Amino acid sequence: MKKLNLKHAGYSLSELMFTLAIIGVIFSLTIFGVVLKINNTQNMTALKKAYAMISRVALYVVNQNDSSAYWDLNKYSYSSSALAYSYFRPYFKVLRECSSDKGCWHYPTRFLSGKVYMSRSQPHYYMFTLVDGMNIIMSVFPKEIINSEFGVNVRQDSLVFIVDVNGDTFPNQMGRDIFAFVMKDDRIVPGGHDSTYNCNKVSSGLSCTTRVIHDNWKITYY
């Protein structure tokens, strides 16, 4: 059998390998783009579900337990978070609850900028996982932090929901698959309701929920 003469065919071996490498890179980028689009679509569907669910439950809770203004919520207080959770718990389909222990949240959690937001559980968090796989943190934050970081103007310390819509699956990043909601005047509003200043790729992403909704449930801040 005659040996294949690559040079006579118009290509050297190095040229052929280079061409195959380029094709491989293009293929990988294409697949990555398709997977990213699919994941974003799934996350947005889950985000819509989370918003509707938490909003609906909040209405039930306020109806049964009076206005949240009388719950005596105190910033960074585990007892306040536990009290709020006891009000909300009957209306959630919970798979597991972890109080502030490990097991219901994936670490590290990152800001939209890529910096680490949370590397371990905090004693004032109340964490649980729903049967659909969403991980949720409930915690009472000081009004100053809610106003400046979460972009929601509240008059008192209030309850914040931080929702990882795809559970332990990556990227575990604010504004990508983790979004915030705040209880304001007895109703749930998305993070960034009054300001989306912190929704950009060099900042925290804590106020991106409103941005996503305004952009027709799409992530446009790459």
CSV table of N, CA and C in Angstrom, one decimal, residues 61-189:
chain,number,residue,atom,x,y,z
A,61,VAL,N,-49.1,34.3,54.8
A,61,VAL,CA,-48.5,34.5,56.1
A,61,VAL,C,-49.0,35.8,56.8
A,62,VAL,N,-49.0,36.9,56.0
A,62,VAL,CA,-49.5,38.2,56.6
A,62,VAL,C,-51.0,38.1,57.0
A,63,ASN,N,-51.7,37.4,56.2
A,63,ASN,CA,-53.2,37.2,56.5
A,63,ASN,C,-53.3,36.4,57.8
A,64,GLN,N,-52.4,35.5,58.1
A,64,GLN,CA,-52.6,34.7,59.3
A,64,GLN,C,-51.9,35.2,60.5
A,65,ASN,N,-50.9,36.1,60.3
A,65,ASN,CA,-50.0,36.5,61.4
A,65,ASN,C,-49.9,38.0,61.6
A,66,ASP,N,-50.8,38.8,61.0
A,66,ASP,CA,-50.8,40.2,61.0
A,66,ASP,C,-49.6,40.8,60.2
A,67,SER,N,-49.5,42.1,60.2
A,67,SER,CA,-48.5,42.8,59.4
A,67,SER,C,-47.1,42.5,59.9
A,68,SER,N,-46.1,42.4,59.0
A,68,SER,CA,-44.8,42.1,59.3
A,68,SER,C,-44.2,43.2,60.2
A,69,ALA,N,-44.8,44.4,60.2
A,69,ALA,CA,-44.3,45.5,61.0
A,69,ALA,C,-44.4,45.2,62.5
A,70,TYR,N,-45.2,44.2,62.8
A,70,TYR,CA,-45.4,43.8,64.2
A,70,TYR,C,-44.7,42.5,64.6
A,71,TRP,N,-43.9,42.0,63.7
A,71,TRP,CA,-43.1,40.8,64.0
A,71,TRP,C,-41.9,41.0,64.8
A,72,ASP,N,-41.5,42.3,65.0
A,72,ASP,CA,-40.4,42.6,65.8
A,72,ASP,C,-39.1,42.0,65.3
A,73,LEU,N,-38.9,42.1,64.0
A,73,LEU,CA,-37.7,41.6,63.3
A,73,LEU,C,-36.5,42.4,63.7
A,74,ASN,N,-35.4,41.7,64.0
A,74,ASN,CA,-34.2,42.4,64.5
A,74,ASN,C,-33.1,42.0,63.6
A,75,LYS,N,-32.3,42.9,63.1
A,75,LYS,CA,-31.2,42.6,62.2
A,75,LYS,C,-30.2,41.6,62.7
A,76,TYR,N,-29.8,40.7,61.8
A,76,TYR,CA,-28.9,39.7,62.1
A,76,TYR,C,-29.2,38.8,63.3
A,77,SER,N,-30.5,38.6,63.5
A,77,SER,CA,-31.0,37.8,64.6
A,77,SER,C,-31.5,36.5,64.2
A,78,TYR,N,-30.9,35.4,64.7
A,78,TYR,CA,-31.3,34.1,64.4
A,78,TYR,C,-32.7,33.8,64.8
A,79,SER,N,-33.1,34.3,66.0
A,79,SER,CA,-34.4,34.1,66.5
A,79,SER,C,-35.5,34.8,65.6
A,80,SER,N,-35.1,36.0,65.0
A,80,SER,CA,-36.0,36.6,64.1
A,80,SER,C,-36.2,35.8,62.8
A,81,SER,N,-35.1,35.3,62.3
A,81,SER,CA,-35.2,34.5,61.1
A,81,SER,C,-36.0,33.2,61.4
A,82,ALA,N,-35.8,32.6,62.6
A,82,ALA,CA,-36.5,31.4,63.0
A,82,ALA,C,-38.0,31.7,63.1
A,83,LEU,N,-38.3,32.8,63.7
A,83,LEU,CA,-39.7,33.2,63.8
A,83,LEU,C,-40.4,33.3,62.5
A,84,ALA,N,-39.7,34.1,61.6
A,84,ALA,CA,-40.2,34.3,60.2
A,84,ALA,C,-40.4,32.9,59.5
A,85,TYR,N,-39.4,32.0,59.7
A,85,TYR,CA,-39.5,30.7,59.0
A,85,TYR,C,-40.6,29.9,59.6
A,86,SER,N,-40.9,30.0,60.9
A,86,SER,CA,-42.0,29.3,61.4
A,86,SER,C,-43.4,29.8,60.8
A,87,TYR,N,-43.4,31.0,60.4
A,87,TYR,CA,-44.6,31.5,59.7
A,87,TYR,C,-44.7,31.0,58.3
A,88,PHE,N,-43.6,30.9,57.6
A,88,PHE,CA,-43.6,30.6,56.2
A,88,PHE,C,-43.6,29.1,56.0
A,89,ARG,N,-43.0,28.3,56.9
A,89,ARG,CA,-42.7,26.9,56.7
A,89,ARG,C,-44.0,26.1,56.3
A,90,PRO,N,-45.1,26.3,56.9
A,90,PRO,CA,-46.3,25.5,56.5
A,90,PRO,C,-46.7,25.6,55.1
A,91,TYR,N,-46.3,26.6,54.4
A,91,TYR,CA,-46.7,26.8,53.0
A,91,TYR,C,-45.7,26.4,52.0
A,92,PHE,N,-44.5,26.0,52.5
A,92,PHE,CA,-43.4,25.6,51.6
A,92,PHE,C,-43.4,24.1,51.5
A,93,LYS,N,-43.0,23.5,50.4
A,93,LYS,CA,-42.8,22.1,50.3
A,93,LYS,C,-41.3,21.8,50.5
A,94,VAL,N,-41.0,21.6,51.7
A,94,VAL,CA,-39.5,21.5,52.1
A,94,VAL,C,-39.0,20.1,52.0
A,95,LEU,N,-37.9,19.9,51.4
A,95,LEU,CA,-37.2,18.6,51.3
A,95,LEU,C,-36.4,18.4,52.5
A,96,ARG,N,-35.6,19.4,52.8
A,96,ARG,CA,-34.7,19.4,54.0
A,96,ARG,C,-34.5,20.8,54.6
A,97,GLU,N,-34.4,20.9,55.9
A,97,GLU,CA,-34.1,22.2,56.5
A,97,GLU,C,-32.9,22.1,57.4
A,98,CYS,N,-32.0,23.1,57.3
A,98,CYS,CA,-30.7,23.0,57.9
A,98,CYS,C,-30.5,24.0,59.0
A,99,SER,N,-31.5,24.8,59.3
A,99,SER,CA,-31.3,25.9,60.3
A,99,SER,C,-30.1,26.7,59.7
A,100,SER,N,-29.0,26.9,60.4
A,100,SER,CA,-27.9,27.6,59.9
A,100,SER,C,-26.7,26.7,59.7
A,101,ASP,N,-27.0,25.3,59.7
A,101,ASP,CA,-25.9,24.3,59.5
A,101,ASP,C,-25.7,24.0,58.0
A,102,LYS,N,-24.7,23.3,57.7
A,102,LYS,CA,-24.4,22.9,56.3
A,102,LYS,C,-25.4,21.9,55.8
A,103,GLY,N,-25.5,21.9,54.5
A,103,GLY,CA,-26.4,20.8,53.9
A,103,GLY,C,-27.5,21.4,53.0
A,104,CYS,N,-27.8,22.6,53.1
A,104,CYS,CA,-28.9,23.2,52.3
A,104,CYS,C,-28.4,24.4,51.4
A,105,TRP,N,-27.1,24.5,51.3
A,105,TRP,CA,-26.5,25.6,50.5
A,105,TRP,C,-25.2,25.2,50.0
A,106,HIS,N,-24.8,25.6,48.8
A,106,HIS,CA,-23.5,25.3,48.2
A,106,HIS,C,-22.5,26.4,48.4
A,107,TYR,N,-21.4,26.2,48.9
A,107,TYR,CA,-20.3,27.2,49.1
A,107,TYR,C,-19.1,26.9,48.2
A,108,PRO,N,-18.3,27.9,47.7
A,108,PRO,CA,-18.6,29.3,48.0
A,108,PRO,C,-19.6,29.9,47.1
A,109,THR,N,-20.3,30.9,47.6
A,109,THR,CA,-21.3,31.6,46.8
A,109,THR,C,-20.6,32.9,46.4
A,110,ARG,N,-20.7,33.3,45.1
A,110,ARG,CA,-19.9,34.4,44.6
A,110,ARG,C,-20.8,35.6,44.2
A,111,PHE,N,-20.3,36.8,44.3
A,111,PHE,CA,-20.9,38.0,43.7
A,111,PHE,C,-20.9,37.8,42.2
A,112,LEU,N,-21.6,38.7,41.5
A,112,LEU,CA,-21.6,38.8,40.1
A,112,LEU,C,-20.2,39.1,39.6
A,113,SER,N,-19.4,39.8,40.4
A,113,SER,CA,-18.0,40.2,40.0
A,113,SER,C,-17.1,39.0,40.1
A,114,GLY,N,-17.5,37.9,40.8
A,114,GLY,CA,-16.6,36.8,40.9
A,114,GLY,C,-16.0,36.7,42.3
A,115,LYS,N,-16.1,37.8,43.1
A,115,LYS,CA,-15.6,37.7,44.5
A,115,LYS,C,-16.5,36.9,45.3
A,116,VAL,N,-15.9,36.2,46.3
A,116,VAL,CA,-16.6,35.4,47.2
A,116,VAL,C,-17.6,36.2,48.1
A,117,TYR,N,-18.9,35.8,48.1
A,117,TYR,CA,-19.9,36.5,48.9
A,117,TYR,C,-20.0,35.7,50.3
A,118,MET,N,-20.2,34.4,50.2
A,118,MET,CA,-20.3,33.5,51.4
A,118,MET,C,-19.5,32.3,51.2
A,119,SER,N,-18.7,32.0,52.2
A,119,SER,CA,-17.8,30.8,52.2
A,119,SER,C,-18.2,29.8,53.2
A,120,ARG,N,-19.2,30.2,54.1
A,120,ARG,CA,-19.7,29.3,55.1
A,120,ARG,C,-21.0,29.8,55.6
A,121,SER,N,-21.7,29.0,56.3
A,121,SER,CA,-23.0,29.4,56.8
A,121,SER,C,-22.9,30.4,57.9
A,122,GLN,N,-23.9,31.2,58.1
A,122,GLN,CA,-23.9,32.3,59.1
A,122,GLN,C,-25.0,31.9,60.2
A,123,PRO,N,-24.7,32.3,61.4
A,123,PRO,CA,-25.6,31.9,62.5
A,123,PRO,C,-27.0,32.5,62.4
A,124,HIS,N,-27.1,33.6,61.7
A,124,HIS,CA,-28.4,34.3,61.6
A,124,HIS,C,-29.2,33.9,60.3
A,125,TYR,N,-28.7,32.9,59.5
A,125,TYR,CA,-29.4,32.4,58.4
A,125,TYR,C,-30.4,31.3,58.8
A,126,TYR,N,-31.4,31.2,58.0
A,126,TYR,CA,-32.2,30.0,58.1
A,126,TYR,C,-32.3,29.4,56.7
A,127,MET,N,-31.8,28.2,56.5
A,127,MET,CA,-31.7,27.6,55.2
A,127,MET,C,-32.5,26.4,55.0
A,128,PHE,N,-33.0,26.2,53.8
A,128,PHE,CA,-33.8,25.0,53.5
A,128,PHE,C,-33.8,24.7,52.0
A,129,THR,N,-34.1,23.5,51.6
A,129,THR,CA,-34.2,23.1,50.2
A,129,THR,C,-35.6,22.6,49.9
A,130,LEU,N,-36.2,23.1,48.8
A,130,LEU,CA,-37.5,22.7,48.4
A,130,LEU,C,-37.5,21.4,47.6
A,131,VAL,N,-38.6,20.8,47.5
A,131,VAL,CA,-38.7,19.5,46.8
A,131,VAL,C,-38.3,19.6,45.3
A,132,ASP,N,-38.4,20.8,44.7
A,132,ASP,CA,-37.9,21.0,43.4
A,132,ASP,C,-36.4,21.3,43.2
A,133,GLY,N,-35.7,21.3,44.3
A,133,GLY,CA,-34.3,21.4,44.3
A,133,GLY,C,-33.8,22.8,44.6
A,134,MET,N,-34.6,23.8,44.7
A,134,MET,CA,-34.2,25.2,45.0
A,134,MET,C,-33.7,25.3,46.4
A,135,ASN,N,-32.5,25.9,46.6
A,135,ASN,CA,-32.0,26.2,47.9
A,135,ASN,C,-32.4,27.7,48.3
A,136,ILE,N,-32.9,27.9,49.5
A,136,ILE,CA,-33.3,29.2,50.0
A,136,ILE,C,-32.7,29.5,51.3
A,137,ILE,N,-32.2,30.8,51.4
A,137,ILE,CA,-31.8,31.4,52.7
A,137,ILE,C,-32.8,32.4,53.1
A,138,MET,N,-33.3,32.3,54.3
A,138,MET,CA,-34.1,33.4,54.9
A,138,MET,C,-33.3,34.0,56.0
A,139,SER,N,-33.3,35.4,56.0
A,139,SER,CA,-32.6,36.1,57.0
A,139,SER,C,-33.1,37.5,57.2
A,140,VAL,N,-33.0,38.0,58.4
A,140,VAL,CA,-33.4,39.4,58.6
A,140,VAL,C,-32.2,40.3,58.5
A,141,PHE,N,-32.2,41.2,57.6
A,141,PHE,CA,-31.1,42.2,57.4
A,141,PHE,C,-31.5,43.6,57.9
A,142,PRO,N,-30.5,44.3,58.3
A,142,PRO,CA,-30.7,45.7,58.7
A,142,PRO,C,-31.2,46.5,57.5
A,143,LYS,N,-32.1,47.5,57.8
A,143,LYS,CA,-32.6,48.3,56.7
A,143,LYS,C,-31.6,49.0,55.9
A,144,GLU,N,-30.5,49.4,56.5
A,144,GLU,CA,-29.4,50.1,55.8
A,144,GLU,C,-28.8,49.2,54.7
A,145,ILE,N,-28.6,48.0,55.0
A,145,ILE,CA,-28.0,47.0,54.1
A,145,ILE,C,-29.0,46.7,53.0
A,146,ILE,N,-30.3,46.6,53.3
A,146,ILE,CA,-31.3,46.3,52.3
A,146,ILE,C,-31.4,47.5,51.4
A,147,ASN,N,-31.4,48.7,51.9
A,147,ASN,CA,-31.4,49.9,51.1
A,147,ASN,C,-30.2,50.0,50.1
A,148,SER,N,-29.0,49.8,50.7
A,148,SER,CA,-27.8,50.1,49.9
A,148,SER,C,-27.4,49.0,49.1
A,149,GLU,N,-27.5,47.7,49.6
A,149,GLU,CA,-26.9,46.6,48.8
A,149,GLU,C,-28.0,45.9,48.0
A,150,PHE,N,-29.2,45.7,48.5
A,150,PHE,CA,-30.2,45.0,47.8
A,150,PHE,C,-31.1,45.9,47.0
A,151,GLY,N,-30.9,47.2,47.1
A,151,GLY,CA,-31.7,48.1,46.2
A,151,GLY,C,-33.1,48.2,46.5
A,152,VAL,N,-33.5,48.0,47.8
A,152,VAL,CA,-34.9,48.1,48.1
A,152,VAL,C,-35.0,49.0,49.3
A,153,ASN,N,-35.8,50.1,49.2
A,153,ASN,CA,-36.0,51.0,50.3
A,153,ASN,C,-37.1,50.6,51.3
A,154,VAL,N,-36.6,50.2,52.5
A,154,VAL,CA,-37.5,49.7,53.5
A,154,VAL,C,-37.4,50.7,54.7
A,155,ARG,N,-38.4,50.7,55.5
A,155,ARG,CA,-38.4,51.6,56.7
A,155,ARG,C,-37.9,50.9,58.0
A,156,GLN,N,-37.7,49.6,57.9
A,156,GLN,CA,-37.3,48.9,59.1
A,156,GLN,C,-36.5,47.7,58.7
A,157,ASP,N,-35.8,47.0,59.6
A,157,ASP,CA,-35.2,45.8,59.3
A,157,ASP,C,-36.2,44.8,58.8
A,158,SER,N,-35.8,44.0,57.8
A,158,SER,CA,-36.8,43.2,57.1
A,158,SER,C,-36.2,41.9,56.7
A,159,LEU,N,-37.1,41.1,56.2
A,159,LEU,CA,-36.8,39.7,55.8
A,159,LEU,C,-36.3,39.7,54.3
A,160,VAL,N,-35.2,39.0,54.1
A,160,VAL,CA,-34.7,38.8,52.8
A,160,VAL,C,-34.6,37.3,52.4
A,161,PHE,N,-35.1,37.0,51.2
A,161,PHE,CA,-35.0,35.6,50.7
A,161,PHE,C,-33.8,35.6,49.6
A,162,ILE,N,-32.9,34.8,49.8
A,162,ILE,CA,-31.8,34.6,48.7
A,162,ILE,C,-32.1,33.2,48.2
A,163,VAL,N,-32.4,33.1,46.9
A,163,VAL,CA,-32.8,31.9,46.3
A,163,VAL,C,-31.8,31.4,45.2
A,164,ASP,N,-31.3,30.2,45.4
A,164,ASP,CA,-30.5,29.6,44.4
A,164,ASP,C,-31.4,28.7,43.6
A,165,VAL,N,-31.8,29.2,42.4
A,165,VAL,CA,-32.9,28.6,41.6
A,165,VAL,C,-32.5,27.2,41.0
A,166,ASN,N,-31.2,26.9,40.9
A,166,ASN,CA,-30.8,25.6,40.4
A,166,ASN,C,-30.1,24.8,41.5
A,167,GLY,N,-30.3,25.1,42.7
A,167,GLY,CA,-29.7,24.3,43.8
A,167,GLY,C,-28.2,24.3,43.8
A,168,ASP,N,-27.6,23.2,44.0
A,168,ASP,CA,-26.1,23.1,44.1
A,168,ASP,C,-25.4,23.2,42.8
A,169,THR,N,-26.1,23.2,41.7
A,169,THR,CA,-25.5,23.3,40.4
A,169,THR,C,-24.8,24.7,40.2
A,170,PHE,N,-23.7,24.7,39.5
A,170,PHE,CA,-22.9,25.9,39.3
A,170,PHE,C,-23.7,26.8,38.3
A,171,PRO,N,-23.4,28.2,38.4
A,171,PRO,CA,-22.2,28.8,38.9
A,171,PRO,C,-22.3,29.2,40.4
A,172,ASN,N,-23.5,29.1,41.0
A,172,ASN,CA,-23.7,29.5,42.4
A,172,ASN,C,-23.2,31.0,42.5
A,173,GLN,N,-23.8,31.8,41.8
A,173,GLN,CA,-23.4,33.2,41.7
A,173,GLN,C,-24.6,34.2,41.6
A,174,MET,N,-24.5,35.3,42.4
A,174,MET,CA,-25.5,36.3,42.4
A,174,MET,C,-25.7,36.8,41.0
A,175,GLY,N,-27.0,36.9,40.6
A,175,GLY,CA,-27.3,37.5,39.3
A,175,GLY,C,-27.2,36.5,38.2
A,176,ARG,N,-26.7,35.3,38.5
A,176,ARG,CA,-26.6,34.2,37.5
A,176,ARG,C,-27.7,33.1,37.7
A,177,ASP,N,-27.5,32.5,38.9
A,177,ASP,CA,-28.5,31.5,39.3
A,177,ASP,C,-29.0,31.7,40.7
A,178,ILE,N,-28.5,32.8,41.4
A,178,ILE,CA,-29.0,33.2,42.7
A,178,ILE,C,-29.6,34.6,42.7
A,179,PHE,N,-30.8,34.7,43.2
A,179,PHE,CA,-31.5,36.0,43.2
A,179,PHE,C,-32.1,36.3,44.5
A,180,ALA,N,-32.3,37.6,44.8
A,180,ALA,CA,-32.8,38.1,46.1
A,180,ALA,C,-34.2,38.7,46.0
A,181,PHE,N,-34.9,38.5,47.0
A,181,PHE,CA,-36.3,39.1,47.2
A,181,PHE,C,-36.4,39.6,48.6
A,182,VAL,N,-37.1,40.7,48.7
A,182,VAL,CA,-37.2,41.4,50.0
A,182,VAL,C,-38.7,41.6,50.4
A,183,MET,N,-39.0,41.5,51.7
A,183,MET,CA,-40.3,41.7,52.1
A,183,MET,C,-40.4,43.2,52.5
A,184,LYS,N,-41.2,43.9,51.7
A,184,LYS,CA,-41.4,45.4,51.8
A,184,LYS,C,-42.9,45.7,52.0
A,185,ASP,N,-43.3,46.3,53.1
A,185,ASP,CA,-44.7,46.6,53.3
A,185,ASP,C,-45.6,45.4,53.1
A,186,ASP,N,-45.2,44.3,53.7
A,186,ASP,CA,-46.0,43.1,53.7
A,186,ASP,C,-46.2,42.4,52.3
A,187,ARG,N,-45.3,42.8,51.3
A,187,ARG,CA,-45.3,42.1,50.1
A,187,ARG,C,-43.9,41.8,49.6
A,188,ILE,N,-43.8,40.9,48.7
A,188,ILE,CA,-42.4,40.5,48.3
A,188,ILE,C,-42.1,41.3,47.0
A,189,VAL,N,-40.9,41.9,47.1
A,189,VAL,CA,-40.4,42.7,45.9
A,189,VAL,C,-39.1,42.1,45.5
